[in-house]
CSV table of N, CA and C in Angstrom, one decimal:
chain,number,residue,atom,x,y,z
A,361,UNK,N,177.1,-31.1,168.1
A,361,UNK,CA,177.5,-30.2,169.1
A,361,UNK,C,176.3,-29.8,169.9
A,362,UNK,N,176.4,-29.7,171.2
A,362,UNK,CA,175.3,-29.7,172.0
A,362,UNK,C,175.3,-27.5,171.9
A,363,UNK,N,174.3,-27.4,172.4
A,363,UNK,CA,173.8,-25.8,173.2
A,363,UNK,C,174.8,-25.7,173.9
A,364,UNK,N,175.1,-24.5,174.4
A,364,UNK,CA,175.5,-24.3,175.1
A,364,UNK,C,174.5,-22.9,176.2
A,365,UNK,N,174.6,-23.1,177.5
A,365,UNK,CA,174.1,-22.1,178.3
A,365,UNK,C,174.2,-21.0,178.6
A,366,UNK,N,174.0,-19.4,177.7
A,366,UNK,CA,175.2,-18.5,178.3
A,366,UNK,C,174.5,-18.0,179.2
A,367,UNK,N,175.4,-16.8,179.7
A,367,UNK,CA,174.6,-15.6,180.2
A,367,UNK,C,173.6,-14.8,180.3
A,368,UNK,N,173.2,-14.5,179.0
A,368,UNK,CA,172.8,-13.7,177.9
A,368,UNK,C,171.1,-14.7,178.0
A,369,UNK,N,171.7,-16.1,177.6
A,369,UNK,CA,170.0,-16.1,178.0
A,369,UNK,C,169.6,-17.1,179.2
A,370,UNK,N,170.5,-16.7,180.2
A,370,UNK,CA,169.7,-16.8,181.6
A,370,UNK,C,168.9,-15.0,181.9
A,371,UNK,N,169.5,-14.3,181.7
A,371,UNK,CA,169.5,-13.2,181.7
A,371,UNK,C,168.0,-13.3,181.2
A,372,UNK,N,167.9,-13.4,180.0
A,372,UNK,CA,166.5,-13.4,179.1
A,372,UNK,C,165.7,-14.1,179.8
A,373,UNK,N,165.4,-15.2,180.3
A,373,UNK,CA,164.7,-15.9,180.9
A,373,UNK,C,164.4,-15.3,182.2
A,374,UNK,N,165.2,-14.7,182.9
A,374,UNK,CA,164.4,-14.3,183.9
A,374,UNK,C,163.9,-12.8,183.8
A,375,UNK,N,163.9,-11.9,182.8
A,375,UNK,CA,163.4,-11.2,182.2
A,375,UNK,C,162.0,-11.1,182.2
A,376,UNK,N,161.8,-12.6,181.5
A,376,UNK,CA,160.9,-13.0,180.4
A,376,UNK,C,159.7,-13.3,181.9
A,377,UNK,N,160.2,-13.9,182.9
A,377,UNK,CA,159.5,-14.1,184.0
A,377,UNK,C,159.0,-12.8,184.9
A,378,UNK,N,160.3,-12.1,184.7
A,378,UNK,CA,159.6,-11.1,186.2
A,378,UNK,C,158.2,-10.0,185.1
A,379,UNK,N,158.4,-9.7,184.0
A,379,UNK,CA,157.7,-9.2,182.8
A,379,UNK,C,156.1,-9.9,182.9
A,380,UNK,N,156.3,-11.0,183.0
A,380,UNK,CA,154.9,-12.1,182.7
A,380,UNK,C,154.4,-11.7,184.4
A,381,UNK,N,155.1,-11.4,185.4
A,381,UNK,CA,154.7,-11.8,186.6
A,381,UNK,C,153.9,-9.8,186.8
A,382,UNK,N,155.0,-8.6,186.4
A,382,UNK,CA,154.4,-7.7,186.1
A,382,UNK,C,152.7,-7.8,185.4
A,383,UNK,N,153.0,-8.4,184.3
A,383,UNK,CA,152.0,-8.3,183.3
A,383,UNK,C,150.2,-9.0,184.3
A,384,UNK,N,150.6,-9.6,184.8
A,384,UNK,CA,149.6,-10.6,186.1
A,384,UNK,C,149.0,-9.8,187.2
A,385,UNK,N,149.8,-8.9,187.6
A,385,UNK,CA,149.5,-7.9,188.8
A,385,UNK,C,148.5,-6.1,188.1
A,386,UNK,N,149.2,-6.3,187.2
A,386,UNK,CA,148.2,-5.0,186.3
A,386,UNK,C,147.1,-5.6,186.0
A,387,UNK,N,146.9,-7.0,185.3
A,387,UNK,CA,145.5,-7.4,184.9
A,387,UNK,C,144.7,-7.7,185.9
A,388,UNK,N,145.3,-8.0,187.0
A,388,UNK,CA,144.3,-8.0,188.3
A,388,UNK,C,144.0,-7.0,188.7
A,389,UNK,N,144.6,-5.7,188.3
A,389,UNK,CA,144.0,-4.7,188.9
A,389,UNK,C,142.8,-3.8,188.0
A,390,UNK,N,141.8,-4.0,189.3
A,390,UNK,CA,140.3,-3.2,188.1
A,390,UNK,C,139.9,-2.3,189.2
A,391,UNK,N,138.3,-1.6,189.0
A,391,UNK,CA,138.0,-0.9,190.2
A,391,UNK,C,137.2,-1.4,191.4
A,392,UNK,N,137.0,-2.9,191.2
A,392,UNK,CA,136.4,-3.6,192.5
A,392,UNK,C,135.5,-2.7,193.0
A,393,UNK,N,134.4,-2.4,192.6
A,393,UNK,CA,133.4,-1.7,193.2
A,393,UNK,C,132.3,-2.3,193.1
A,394,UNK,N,132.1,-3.9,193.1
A,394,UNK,CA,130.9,-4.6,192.9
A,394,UNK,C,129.7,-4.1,192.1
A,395,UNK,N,130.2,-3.7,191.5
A,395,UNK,CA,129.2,-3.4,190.1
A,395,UNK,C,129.0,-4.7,188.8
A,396,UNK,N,129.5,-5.7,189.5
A,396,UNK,CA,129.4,-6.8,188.6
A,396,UNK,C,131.2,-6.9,187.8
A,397,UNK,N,131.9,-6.3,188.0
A,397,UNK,CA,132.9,-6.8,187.6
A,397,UNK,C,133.9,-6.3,188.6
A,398,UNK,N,134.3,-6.7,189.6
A,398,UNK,CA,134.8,-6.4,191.1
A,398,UNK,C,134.6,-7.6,192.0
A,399,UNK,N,135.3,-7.8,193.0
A,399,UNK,CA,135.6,-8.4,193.9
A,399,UNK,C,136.0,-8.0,195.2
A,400,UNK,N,135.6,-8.6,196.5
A,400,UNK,CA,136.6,-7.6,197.9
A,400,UNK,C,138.0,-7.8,197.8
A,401,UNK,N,138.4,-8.3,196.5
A,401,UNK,CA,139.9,-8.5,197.2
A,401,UNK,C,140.3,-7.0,195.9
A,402,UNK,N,139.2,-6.4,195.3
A,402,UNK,CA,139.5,-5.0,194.6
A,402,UNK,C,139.8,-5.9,193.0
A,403,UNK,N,139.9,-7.1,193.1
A,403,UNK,CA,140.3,-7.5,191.5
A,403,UNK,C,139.0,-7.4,191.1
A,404,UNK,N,138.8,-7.0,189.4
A,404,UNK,CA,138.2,-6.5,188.7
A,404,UNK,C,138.4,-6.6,187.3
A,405,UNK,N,137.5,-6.0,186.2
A,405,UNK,CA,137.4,-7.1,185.0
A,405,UNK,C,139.2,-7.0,184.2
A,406,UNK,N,140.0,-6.8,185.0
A,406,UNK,CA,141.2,-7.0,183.9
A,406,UNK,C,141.8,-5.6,183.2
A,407,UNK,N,141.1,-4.8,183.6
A,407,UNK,CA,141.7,-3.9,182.1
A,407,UNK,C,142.5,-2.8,182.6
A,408,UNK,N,142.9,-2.9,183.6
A,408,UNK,CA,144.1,-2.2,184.6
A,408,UNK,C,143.3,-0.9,184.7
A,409,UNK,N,142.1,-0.5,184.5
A,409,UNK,CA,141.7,0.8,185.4
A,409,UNK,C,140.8,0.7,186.9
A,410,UNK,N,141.0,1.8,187.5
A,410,UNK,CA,140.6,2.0,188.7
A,410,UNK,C,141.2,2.0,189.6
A,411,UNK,N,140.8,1.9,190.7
A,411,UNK,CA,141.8,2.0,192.2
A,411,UNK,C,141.9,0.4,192.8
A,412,UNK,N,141.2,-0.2,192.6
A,412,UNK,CA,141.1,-1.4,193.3
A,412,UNK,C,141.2,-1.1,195.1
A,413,UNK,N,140.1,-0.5,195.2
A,413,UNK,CA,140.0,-0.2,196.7
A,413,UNK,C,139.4,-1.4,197.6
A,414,UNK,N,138.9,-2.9,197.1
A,414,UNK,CA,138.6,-3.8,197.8
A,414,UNK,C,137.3,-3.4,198.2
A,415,UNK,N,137.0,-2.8,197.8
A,415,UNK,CA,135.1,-3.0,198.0
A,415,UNK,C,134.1,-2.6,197.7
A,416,UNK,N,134.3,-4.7,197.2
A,416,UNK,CA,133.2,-5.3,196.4
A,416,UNK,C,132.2,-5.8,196.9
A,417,UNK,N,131.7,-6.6,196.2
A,417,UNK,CA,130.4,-7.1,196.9
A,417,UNK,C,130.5,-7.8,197.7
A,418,UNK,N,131.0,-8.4,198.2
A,418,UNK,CA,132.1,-9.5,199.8
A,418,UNK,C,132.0,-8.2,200.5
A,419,UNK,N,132.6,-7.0,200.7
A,419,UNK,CA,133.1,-6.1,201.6
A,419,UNK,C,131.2,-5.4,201.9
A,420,UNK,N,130.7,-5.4,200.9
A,420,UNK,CA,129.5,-4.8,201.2
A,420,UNK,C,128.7,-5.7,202.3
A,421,UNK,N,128.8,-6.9,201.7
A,421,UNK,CA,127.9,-7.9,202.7
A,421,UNK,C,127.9,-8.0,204.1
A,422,UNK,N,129.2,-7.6,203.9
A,422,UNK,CA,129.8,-7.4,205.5
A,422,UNK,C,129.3,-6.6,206.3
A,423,UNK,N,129.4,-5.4,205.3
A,423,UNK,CA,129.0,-4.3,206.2
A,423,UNK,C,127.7,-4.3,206.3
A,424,UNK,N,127.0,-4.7,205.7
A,424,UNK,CA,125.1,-5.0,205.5
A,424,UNK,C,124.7,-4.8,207.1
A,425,UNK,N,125.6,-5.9,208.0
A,425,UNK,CA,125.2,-6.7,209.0
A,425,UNK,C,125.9,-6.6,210.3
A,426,UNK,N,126.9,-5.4,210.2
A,426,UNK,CA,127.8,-4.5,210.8
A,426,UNK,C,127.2,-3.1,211.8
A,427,UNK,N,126.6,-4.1,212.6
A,427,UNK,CA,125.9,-3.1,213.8
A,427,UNK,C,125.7,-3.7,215.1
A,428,UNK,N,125.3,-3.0,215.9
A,428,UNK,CA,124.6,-3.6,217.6
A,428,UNK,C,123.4,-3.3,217.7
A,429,UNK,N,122.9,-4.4,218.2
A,429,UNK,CA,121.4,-4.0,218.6
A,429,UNK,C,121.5,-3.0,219.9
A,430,UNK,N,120.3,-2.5,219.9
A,430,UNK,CA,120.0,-1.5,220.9
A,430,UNK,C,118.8,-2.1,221.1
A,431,UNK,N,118.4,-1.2,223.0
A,431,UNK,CA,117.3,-1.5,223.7
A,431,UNK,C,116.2,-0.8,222.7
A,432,UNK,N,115.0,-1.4,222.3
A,432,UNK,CA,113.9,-1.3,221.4
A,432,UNK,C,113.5,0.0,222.6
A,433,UNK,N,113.0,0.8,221.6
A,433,UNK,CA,112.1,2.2,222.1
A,433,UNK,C,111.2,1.8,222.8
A,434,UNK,N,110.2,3.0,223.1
A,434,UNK,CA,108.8,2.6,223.7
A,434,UNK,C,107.8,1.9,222.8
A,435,UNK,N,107.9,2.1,221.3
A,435,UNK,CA,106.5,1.7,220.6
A,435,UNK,C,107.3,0.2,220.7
A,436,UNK,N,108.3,-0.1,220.6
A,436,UNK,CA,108.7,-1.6,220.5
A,436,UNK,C,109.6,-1.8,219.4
A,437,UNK,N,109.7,-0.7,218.3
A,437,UNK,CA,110.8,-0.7,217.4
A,437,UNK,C,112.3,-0.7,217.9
A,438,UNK,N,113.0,-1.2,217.1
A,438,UNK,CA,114.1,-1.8,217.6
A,438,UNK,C,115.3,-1.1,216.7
A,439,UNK,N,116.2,-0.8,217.5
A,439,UNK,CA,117.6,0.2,216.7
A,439,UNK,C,118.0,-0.6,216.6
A,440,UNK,N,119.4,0.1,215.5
A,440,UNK,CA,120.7,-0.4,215.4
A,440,UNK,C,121.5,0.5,215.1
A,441,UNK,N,122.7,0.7,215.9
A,441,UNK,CA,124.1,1.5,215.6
A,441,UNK,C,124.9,0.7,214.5
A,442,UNK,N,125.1,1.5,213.6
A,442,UNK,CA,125.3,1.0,212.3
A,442,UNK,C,127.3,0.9,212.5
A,443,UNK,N,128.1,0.5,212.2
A,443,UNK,CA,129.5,0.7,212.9
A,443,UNK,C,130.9,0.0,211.4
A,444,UNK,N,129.6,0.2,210.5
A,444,UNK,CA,130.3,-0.2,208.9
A,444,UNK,C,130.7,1.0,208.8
A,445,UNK,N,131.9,1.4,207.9
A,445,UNK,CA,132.4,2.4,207.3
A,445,UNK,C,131.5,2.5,206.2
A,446,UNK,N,131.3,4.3,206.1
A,446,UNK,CA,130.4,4.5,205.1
A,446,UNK,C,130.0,5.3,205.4
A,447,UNK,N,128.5,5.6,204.9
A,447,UNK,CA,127.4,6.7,204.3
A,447,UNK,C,126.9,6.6,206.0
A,448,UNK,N,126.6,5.3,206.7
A,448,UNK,CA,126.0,4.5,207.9
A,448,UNK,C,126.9,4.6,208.8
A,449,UNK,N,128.1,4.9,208.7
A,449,UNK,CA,129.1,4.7,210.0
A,449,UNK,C,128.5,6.0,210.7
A,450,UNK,N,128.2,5.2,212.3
A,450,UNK,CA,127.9,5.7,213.7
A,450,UNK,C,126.5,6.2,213.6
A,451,UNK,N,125.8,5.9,212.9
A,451,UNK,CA,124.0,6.2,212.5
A,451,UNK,C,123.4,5.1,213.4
A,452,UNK,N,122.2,5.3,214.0
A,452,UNK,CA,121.2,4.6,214.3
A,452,UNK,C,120.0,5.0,213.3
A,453,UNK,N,119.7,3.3,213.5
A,453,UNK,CA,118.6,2.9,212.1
A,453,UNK,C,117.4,2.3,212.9
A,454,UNK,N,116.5,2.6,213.3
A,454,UNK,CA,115.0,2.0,213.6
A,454,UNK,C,114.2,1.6,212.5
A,455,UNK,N,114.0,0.6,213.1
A,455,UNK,CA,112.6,0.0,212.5
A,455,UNK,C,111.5,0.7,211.8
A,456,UNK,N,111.0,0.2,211.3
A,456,UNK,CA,109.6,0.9,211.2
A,456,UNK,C,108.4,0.2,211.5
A,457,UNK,N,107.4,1.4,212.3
A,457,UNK,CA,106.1,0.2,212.9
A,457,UNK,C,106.1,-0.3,212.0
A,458,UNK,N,105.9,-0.7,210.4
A,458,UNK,CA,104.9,-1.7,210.0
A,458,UNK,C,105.6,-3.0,210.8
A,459,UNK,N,106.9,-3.1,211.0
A,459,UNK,CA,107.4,-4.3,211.4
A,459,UNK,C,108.7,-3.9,212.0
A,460,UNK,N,108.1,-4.0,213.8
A,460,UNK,CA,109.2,-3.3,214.3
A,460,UNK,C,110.1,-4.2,214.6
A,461,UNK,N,110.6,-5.3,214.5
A,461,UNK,CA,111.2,-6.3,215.5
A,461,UNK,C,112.2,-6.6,214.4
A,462,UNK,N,112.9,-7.1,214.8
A,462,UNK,CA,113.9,-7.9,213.6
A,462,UNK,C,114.2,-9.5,213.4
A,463,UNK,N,113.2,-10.4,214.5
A,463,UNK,CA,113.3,-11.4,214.2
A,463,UNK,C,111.7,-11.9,214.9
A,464,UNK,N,110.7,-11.4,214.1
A,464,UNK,CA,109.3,-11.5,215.1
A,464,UNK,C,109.4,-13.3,214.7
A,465,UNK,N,108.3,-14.0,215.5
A,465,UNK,CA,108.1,-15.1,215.3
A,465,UNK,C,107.0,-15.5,214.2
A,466,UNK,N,105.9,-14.6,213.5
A,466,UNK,CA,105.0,-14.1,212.8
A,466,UNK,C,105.1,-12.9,212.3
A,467,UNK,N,104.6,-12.9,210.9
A,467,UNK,CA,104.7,-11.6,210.3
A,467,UNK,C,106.1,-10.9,209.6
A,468,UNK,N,106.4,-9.8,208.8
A,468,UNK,CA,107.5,-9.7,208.2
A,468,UNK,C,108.3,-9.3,209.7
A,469,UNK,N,109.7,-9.4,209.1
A,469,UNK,CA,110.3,-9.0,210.2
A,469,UNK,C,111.7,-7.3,209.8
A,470,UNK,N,112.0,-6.9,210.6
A,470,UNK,CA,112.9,-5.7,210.3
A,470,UNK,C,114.2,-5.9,209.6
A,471,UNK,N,114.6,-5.5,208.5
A,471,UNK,CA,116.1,-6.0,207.8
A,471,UNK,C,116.7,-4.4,208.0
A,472,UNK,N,117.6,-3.9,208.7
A,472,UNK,CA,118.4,-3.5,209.3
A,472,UNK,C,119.7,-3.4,208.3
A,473,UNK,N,120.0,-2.1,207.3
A,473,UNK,CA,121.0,-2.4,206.3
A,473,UNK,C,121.8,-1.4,206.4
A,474,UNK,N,123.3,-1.3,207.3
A,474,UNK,CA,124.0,-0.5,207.5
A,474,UNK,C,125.1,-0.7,206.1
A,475,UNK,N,125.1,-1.1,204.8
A,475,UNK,CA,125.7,-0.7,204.1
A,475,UNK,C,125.3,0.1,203.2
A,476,UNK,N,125.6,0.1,201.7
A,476,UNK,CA,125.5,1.0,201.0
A,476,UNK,C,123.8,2.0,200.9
A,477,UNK,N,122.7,0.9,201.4
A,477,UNK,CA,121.6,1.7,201.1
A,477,UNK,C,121.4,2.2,202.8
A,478,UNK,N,121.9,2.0,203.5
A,478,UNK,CA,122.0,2.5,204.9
A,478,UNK,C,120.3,3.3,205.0
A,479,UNK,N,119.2,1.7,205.6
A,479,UNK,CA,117.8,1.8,205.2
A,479,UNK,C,117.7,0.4,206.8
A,480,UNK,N,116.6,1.0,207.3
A,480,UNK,CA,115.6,-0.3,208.0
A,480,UNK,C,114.5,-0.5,206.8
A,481,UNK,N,115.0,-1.5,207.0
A,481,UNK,CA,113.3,-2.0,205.7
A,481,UNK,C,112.6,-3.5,206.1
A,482,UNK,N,111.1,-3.6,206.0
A,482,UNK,CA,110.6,-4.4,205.9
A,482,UNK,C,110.5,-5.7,205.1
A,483,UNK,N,111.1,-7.2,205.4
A,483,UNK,CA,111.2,-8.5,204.5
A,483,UNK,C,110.6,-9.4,205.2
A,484,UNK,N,110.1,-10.6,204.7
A,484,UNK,CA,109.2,-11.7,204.8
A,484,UNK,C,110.4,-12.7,205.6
C-alpha cells in the first residue's frame, strides 16, 4: 500500500520551512559594529543581539574618504569638509604643517579621516 499525502503534512512541511526561514533571519542578525564580528550589511556573529544598524567596517571605509577638498589656506595646508554622518559630519579637517598637502610628490603626505577618528594625520 503506497503513502498517502494528506493535509496534515503538507501543512507540516510548510511549517517546517517558514520556521527554518525565521530561524535564518534572527541568526543574521548581530550588532554590526565592525568590531570584528559585524559587517555593513549589520550581519554579525549570529547570536541574535544588537541592532544591526549596518555600520560596519564597509560603511566606515566609506566614510573615511567622504569629503571635498577645499582651496588650501595661506601656509598651503589643505582642508576638507568632512560630509560622512557622524562625530565629522559638516567639520572641516586641515592638514597639519608637518605635511600639508595630501598628495605631495615627496615626503609624507596628509590622510584626511572623516570617519570614526575624524583626524588629519600624517602617512608615508
Amino acid at each position: 500500500m503506497a503513502p498517502t499525502i494528506t493535509m496534515s503534512h503538507i501543512l507540516v512541511a510548510v511549517f517546517v520551512v517558514l520556521v527554518s526561514k525565521e530561524a535564518a533571519l534572527v541568526m543574521g542578525q548581530g550588532n554590526g559594529n565592525g568590531k570584528g564580528n559585524g559587517n555593513a550589511n549589520g550581519n554579525g556573529n549570529g547570536n541574535g543581539s544588537g541592532n544591526g544598524n549596518g555600520k560596519g567596517k564597509k560603511a566606515d571605509e566609506a566614510d573615511v574618504s567622504n569629503y571635498d577638498v577645499l582651496t588650501p589656506v595661506g601656509s598651503g595646508q589643505e582642508p576638507g569638509f568632512c560630509k560622512a554622518n557622524g562625530a565629522c559630519y559638516y567639520k572641516t579637517l586641515t592638514c597639519p604643517s608637518e605635511c600639508p598637502q595630501r598628495k605631495p610628490k615627496k615626503n609624507k603626505g596628509c590622510f584626511i579621516n572623516c570617519g570614526s577618528k575624524c583626524e588629519a594625520t600624517c602617512k608615508c
